XYZ file of C-alpha atoms in Angstrom:
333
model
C -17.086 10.141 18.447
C -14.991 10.744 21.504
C -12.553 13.160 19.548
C -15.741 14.892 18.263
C -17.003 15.290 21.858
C -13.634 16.511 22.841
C -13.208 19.269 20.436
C -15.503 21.569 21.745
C -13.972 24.372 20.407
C -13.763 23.873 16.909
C -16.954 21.789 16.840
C -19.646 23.532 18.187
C -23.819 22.609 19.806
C -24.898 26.623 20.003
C -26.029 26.800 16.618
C -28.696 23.703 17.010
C -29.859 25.689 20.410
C -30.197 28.620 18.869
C -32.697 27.430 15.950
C -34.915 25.644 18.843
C -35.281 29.573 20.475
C -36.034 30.720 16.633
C -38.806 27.692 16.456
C -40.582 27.654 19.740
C -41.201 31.526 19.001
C -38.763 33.415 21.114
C -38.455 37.010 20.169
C -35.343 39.008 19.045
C -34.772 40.367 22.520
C -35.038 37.387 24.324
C -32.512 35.518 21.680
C -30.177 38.224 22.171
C -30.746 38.155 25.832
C -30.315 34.569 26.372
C -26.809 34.647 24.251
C -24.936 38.061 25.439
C -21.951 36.883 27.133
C -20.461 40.714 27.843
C -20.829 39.842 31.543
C -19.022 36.488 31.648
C -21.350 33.516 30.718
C -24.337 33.672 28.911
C -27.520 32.962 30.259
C -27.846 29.604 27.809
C -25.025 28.053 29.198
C -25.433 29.258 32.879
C -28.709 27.487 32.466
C -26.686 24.386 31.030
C -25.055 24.218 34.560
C -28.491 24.424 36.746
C -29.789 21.485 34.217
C -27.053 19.698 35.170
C -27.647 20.482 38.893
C -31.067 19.749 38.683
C -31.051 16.243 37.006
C -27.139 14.605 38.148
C -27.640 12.670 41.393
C -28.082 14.333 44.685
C -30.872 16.589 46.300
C -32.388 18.539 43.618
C -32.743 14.880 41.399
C -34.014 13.393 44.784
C -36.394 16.000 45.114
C -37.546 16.065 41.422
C -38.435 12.053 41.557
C -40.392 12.268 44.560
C -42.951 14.667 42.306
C -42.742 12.453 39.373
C -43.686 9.993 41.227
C -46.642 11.378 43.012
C -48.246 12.088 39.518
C -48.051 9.046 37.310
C -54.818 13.610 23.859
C -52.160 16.326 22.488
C -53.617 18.127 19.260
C -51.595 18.735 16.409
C -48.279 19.413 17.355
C -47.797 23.030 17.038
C -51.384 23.637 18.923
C -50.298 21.851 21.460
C -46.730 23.832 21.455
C -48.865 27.047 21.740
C -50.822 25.803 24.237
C -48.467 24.518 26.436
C -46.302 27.971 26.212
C -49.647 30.003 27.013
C -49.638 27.391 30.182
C -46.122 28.466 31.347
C -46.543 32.257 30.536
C -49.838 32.159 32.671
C -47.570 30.656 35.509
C -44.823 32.684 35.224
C -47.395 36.009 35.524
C -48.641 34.939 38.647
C -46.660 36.168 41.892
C -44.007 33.688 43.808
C -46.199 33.238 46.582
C -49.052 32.144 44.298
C -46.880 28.931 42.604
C -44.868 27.308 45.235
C -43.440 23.702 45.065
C -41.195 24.623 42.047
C -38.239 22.281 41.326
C -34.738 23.955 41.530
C -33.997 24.527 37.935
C -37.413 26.070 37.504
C -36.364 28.729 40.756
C -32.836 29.337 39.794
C -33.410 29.782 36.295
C -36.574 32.471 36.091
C -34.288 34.412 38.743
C -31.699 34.630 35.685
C -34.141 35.311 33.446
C -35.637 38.317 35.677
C -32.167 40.019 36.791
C -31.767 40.025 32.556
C -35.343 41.691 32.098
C -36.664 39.089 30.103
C -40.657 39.031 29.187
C -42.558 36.232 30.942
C -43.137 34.697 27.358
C -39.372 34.179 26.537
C -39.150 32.712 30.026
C -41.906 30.158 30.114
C -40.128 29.351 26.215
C -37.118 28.251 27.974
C -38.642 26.262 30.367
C -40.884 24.484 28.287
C -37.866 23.693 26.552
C -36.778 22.117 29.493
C -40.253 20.205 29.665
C -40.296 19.298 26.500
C -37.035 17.212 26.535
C -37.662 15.993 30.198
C -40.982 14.571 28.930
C -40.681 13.413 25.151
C -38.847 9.893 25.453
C -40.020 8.366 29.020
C -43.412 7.234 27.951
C -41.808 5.093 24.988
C -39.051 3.773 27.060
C -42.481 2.385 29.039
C -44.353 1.270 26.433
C -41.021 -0.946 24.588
C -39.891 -1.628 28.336
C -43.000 -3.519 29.193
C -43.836 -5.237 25.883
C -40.392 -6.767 25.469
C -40.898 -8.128 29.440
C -44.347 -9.267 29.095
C -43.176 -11.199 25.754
C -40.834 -12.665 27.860
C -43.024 -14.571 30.742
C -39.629 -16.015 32.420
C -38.039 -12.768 32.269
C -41.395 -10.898 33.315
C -41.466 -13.291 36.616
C -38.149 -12.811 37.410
C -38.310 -9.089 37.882
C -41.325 -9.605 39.891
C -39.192 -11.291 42.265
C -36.330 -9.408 42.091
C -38.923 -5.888 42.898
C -40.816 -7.676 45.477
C -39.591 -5.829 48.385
C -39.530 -2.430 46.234
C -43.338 -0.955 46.484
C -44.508 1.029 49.584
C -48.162 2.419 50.474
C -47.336 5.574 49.153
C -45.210 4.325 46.081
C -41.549 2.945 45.433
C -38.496 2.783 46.816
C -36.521 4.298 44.042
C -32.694 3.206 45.733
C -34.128 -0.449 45.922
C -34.963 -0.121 42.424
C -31.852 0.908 40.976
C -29.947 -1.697 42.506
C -32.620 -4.335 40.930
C -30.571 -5.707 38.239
C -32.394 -7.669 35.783
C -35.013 -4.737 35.609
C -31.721 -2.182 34.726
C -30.360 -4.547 32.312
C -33.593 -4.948 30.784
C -33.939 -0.868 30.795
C -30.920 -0.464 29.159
C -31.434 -3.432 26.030
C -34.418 -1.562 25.493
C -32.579 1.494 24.916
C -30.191 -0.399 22.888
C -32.930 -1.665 20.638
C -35.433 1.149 20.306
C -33.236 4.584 20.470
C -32.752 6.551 17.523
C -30.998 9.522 18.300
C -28.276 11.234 16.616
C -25.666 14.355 17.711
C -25.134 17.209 15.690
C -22.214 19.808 15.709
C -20.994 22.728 14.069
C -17.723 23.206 12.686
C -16.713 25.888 13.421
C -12.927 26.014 12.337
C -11.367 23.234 10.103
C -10.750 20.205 12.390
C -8.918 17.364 11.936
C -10.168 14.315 13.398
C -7.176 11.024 12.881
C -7.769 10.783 9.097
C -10.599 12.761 7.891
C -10.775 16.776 7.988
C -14.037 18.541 8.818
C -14.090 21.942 6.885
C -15.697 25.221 8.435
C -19.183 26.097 8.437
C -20.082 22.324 7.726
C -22.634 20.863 10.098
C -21.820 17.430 11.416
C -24.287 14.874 11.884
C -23.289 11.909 14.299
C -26.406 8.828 14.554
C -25.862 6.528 16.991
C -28.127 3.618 16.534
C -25.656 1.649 14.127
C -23.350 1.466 17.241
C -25.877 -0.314 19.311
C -25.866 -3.190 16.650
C -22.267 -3.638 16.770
C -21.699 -7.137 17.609
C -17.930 -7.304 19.047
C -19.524 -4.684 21.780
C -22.247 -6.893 22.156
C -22.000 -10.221 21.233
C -24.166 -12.288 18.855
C -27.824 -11.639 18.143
C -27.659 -8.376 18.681
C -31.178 -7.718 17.407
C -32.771 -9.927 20.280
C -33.656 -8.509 23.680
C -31.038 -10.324 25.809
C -30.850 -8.500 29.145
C -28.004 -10.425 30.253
C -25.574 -7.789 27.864
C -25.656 -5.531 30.703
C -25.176 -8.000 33.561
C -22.077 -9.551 35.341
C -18.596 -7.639 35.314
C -18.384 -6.846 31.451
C -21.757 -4.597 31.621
C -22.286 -3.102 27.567
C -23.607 0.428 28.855
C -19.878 0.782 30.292
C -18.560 0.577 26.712
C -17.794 3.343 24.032
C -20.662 1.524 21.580
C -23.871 2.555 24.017
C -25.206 5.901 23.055
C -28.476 5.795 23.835
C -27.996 9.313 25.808
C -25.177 10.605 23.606
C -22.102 12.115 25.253
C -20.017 15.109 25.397
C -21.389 18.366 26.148
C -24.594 16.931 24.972
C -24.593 13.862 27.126
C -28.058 14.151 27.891
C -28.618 15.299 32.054
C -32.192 13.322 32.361
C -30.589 9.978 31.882
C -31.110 9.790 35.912
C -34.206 11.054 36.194
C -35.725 8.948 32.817
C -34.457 5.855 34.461
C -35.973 6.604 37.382
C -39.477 7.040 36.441
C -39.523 4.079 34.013
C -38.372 1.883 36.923
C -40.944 2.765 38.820
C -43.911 3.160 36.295
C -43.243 -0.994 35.095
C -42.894 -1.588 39.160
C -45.778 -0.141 39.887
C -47.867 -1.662 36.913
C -46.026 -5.386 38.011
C -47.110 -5.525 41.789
C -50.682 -3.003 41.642
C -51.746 -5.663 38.654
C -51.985 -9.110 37.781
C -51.259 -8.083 33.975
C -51.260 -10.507 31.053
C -51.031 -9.993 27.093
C -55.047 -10.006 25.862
C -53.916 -11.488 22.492
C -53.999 -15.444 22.116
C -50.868 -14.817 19.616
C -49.602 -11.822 20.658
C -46.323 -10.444 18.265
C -44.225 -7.737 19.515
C -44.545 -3.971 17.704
C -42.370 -3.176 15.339
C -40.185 -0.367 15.496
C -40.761 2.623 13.414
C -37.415 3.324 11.625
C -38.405 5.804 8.910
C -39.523 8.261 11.058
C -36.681 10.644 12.332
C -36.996 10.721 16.345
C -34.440 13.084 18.637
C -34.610 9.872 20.802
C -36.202 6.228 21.412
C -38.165 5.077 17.955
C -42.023 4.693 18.401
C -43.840 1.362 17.019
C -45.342 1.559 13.780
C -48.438 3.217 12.673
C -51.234 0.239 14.222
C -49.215 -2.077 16.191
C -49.643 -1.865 20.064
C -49.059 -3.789 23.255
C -52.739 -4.993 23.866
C -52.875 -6.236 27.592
C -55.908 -7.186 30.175
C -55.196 -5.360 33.956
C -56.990 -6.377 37.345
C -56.006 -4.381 40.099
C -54.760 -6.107 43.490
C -56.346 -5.223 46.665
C -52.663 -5.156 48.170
C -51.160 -3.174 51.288
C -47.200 -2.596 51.487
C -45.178 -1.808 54.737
């Protein structure tokens, strides 16, 4: 996979992009808009470079998880698609003044977007783009997250100790969390177990990768989740949750065999911000409730595996996490 990710070139991720403008509904104009790279570099992949921005480390990221954190029944999908783009095109038709508090992609993008005369429809497509990747993974990486920990009670009281000292009045201390490590060892088996997600290219020229030659207008489909089971990456029983494959000096989510955010061009820029709010949510659930499993024989979900996901698998159809909550009347320095 690493030559694949390599050979940008020759194997190419525009064609995939362009079929998500075609399917959210973005007109003729605003597809040609978005792609015309007469100036220099289009406005797809100048947006590509503000996503990165936005969700790498530093100030914007910073900024975004201090929102995310402050706000902790869709329809049918494509009613809810509509809806959601009427949303956005409603926002982006108000003036500046009248929206403040946007993030920095949000800003710096719809300033491209204007300078290229683009309708506020194409626009608010593009961002709920944006939204709709940011969004469509986090709340499963909860859900498996805390049902794998509260099947676990020695596990589950450990990271209660080790995020003790993590919650504040006003919420978490996100740097505290992300150097708890049983909680990030725990959030990345999960990933290990319950993602699903494959990479796609397009070849656009014959490529030869070692032994095997990719001919031209092929796609390329690359699933990860058979990696993730691979036990000389990591170790025996590799269909248990054992946390302790991403602890000590020989971490697994170091390795070439941990995809749960792909790589390459495509290496997937909310991997920050996803850990982030997962962190906190299963912090925040830990220490604002005494939490327990309702069942007197609980048994874990299972996953979903015939159901094609773009990232972590759901549980099947029926199964859930059934647990009792009783908020603490607690106060945090």
């Amino acid at each position: 996979m690493s030559l694949v990710y390599k050979s940008t070139e020759s194997l190419a991720f525009d064609d995939f992009i362009r079929d998500l403008h075609v399917g959210f509904g973005m007109s003729a104009y605003g597809r040609e808009t978005m792609w015309d790279d007469t100036a220099g570099k289009c406005l797809v992949h100048q947006a590509n470079d503000i996503h990165h921005a936005q969700l790498h480390p530093g100030e914007h990221l910073d900024d975004l998880t201090q929102k995310f954190l402050g706000q902790i029944e869709p329809r049918k999908m494509h009613q809810a698609m509509e809806r959601n783009t009427n949303a956005f095109t409603r926002y982006f038709q108000l003036p500046l003044e009248d929206r403040p508090g946007a993030c920095y992609y949000v800003k710096s993008f719809e300033a491209l977007q204007r300078e290229a005369s683009m309708n506020n429809r194409d626009l608010a497509i593009t961002i709920h783009l944006f939204y709709w990747v940011t969004n469509a993974n986090v709340f499963k990486i909860c859900f498996w997250l805390l049902s794998y920990i509260l099947h676990r009670p020695e596990t589950l009281e450990k990271i209660k100790d080790e995020t003790q000292g993590c919650l504040l009045n006003d919420g978490v201390d996100i740097d505290k969390l992300l150097r708890c490590t049983l909680l990030n060892g725990s959030f990345s088996e999960v990933l290990r177990l319950t993602s699903g997600a494959s990479s796609a290219r397009t070849v656009v020229s014959t490529t030869q990768l070692r032994d095997k030659i990719l001919r031209d207008n092929r796609k390329l489909l690359m699933p990860y989740r058979q990696l993730h089971f691979e036990e000389k990456a990591f170790g025996p029983h590799v269909k248990d949750f054992r946390p302790k494959r991403f602890l000590g000096d020989n971490k697994a989510d170091n390795g070439p065999y941990f995809k749960p955010f792909g790589g390459g061009i495509t290496y997937c820029s909310g991997r920050f911000i996803a850990r982030r709010e997962v962190l906190a949510f299963v912090a925040l659930i830990l220490h604002r409730y005494d939490i327990k499993l309702a069942d007197a024989n609980p048994v874990l979900p299972r996953l979903d595996e015939r159901t094609p996901t773009l990232g972590v698998l759901g549980p099947v159809k029926g199964d859930d996490t059934a647990v009792m909550l009783t908020a603490r009347d607690l106060h945090y320095v």
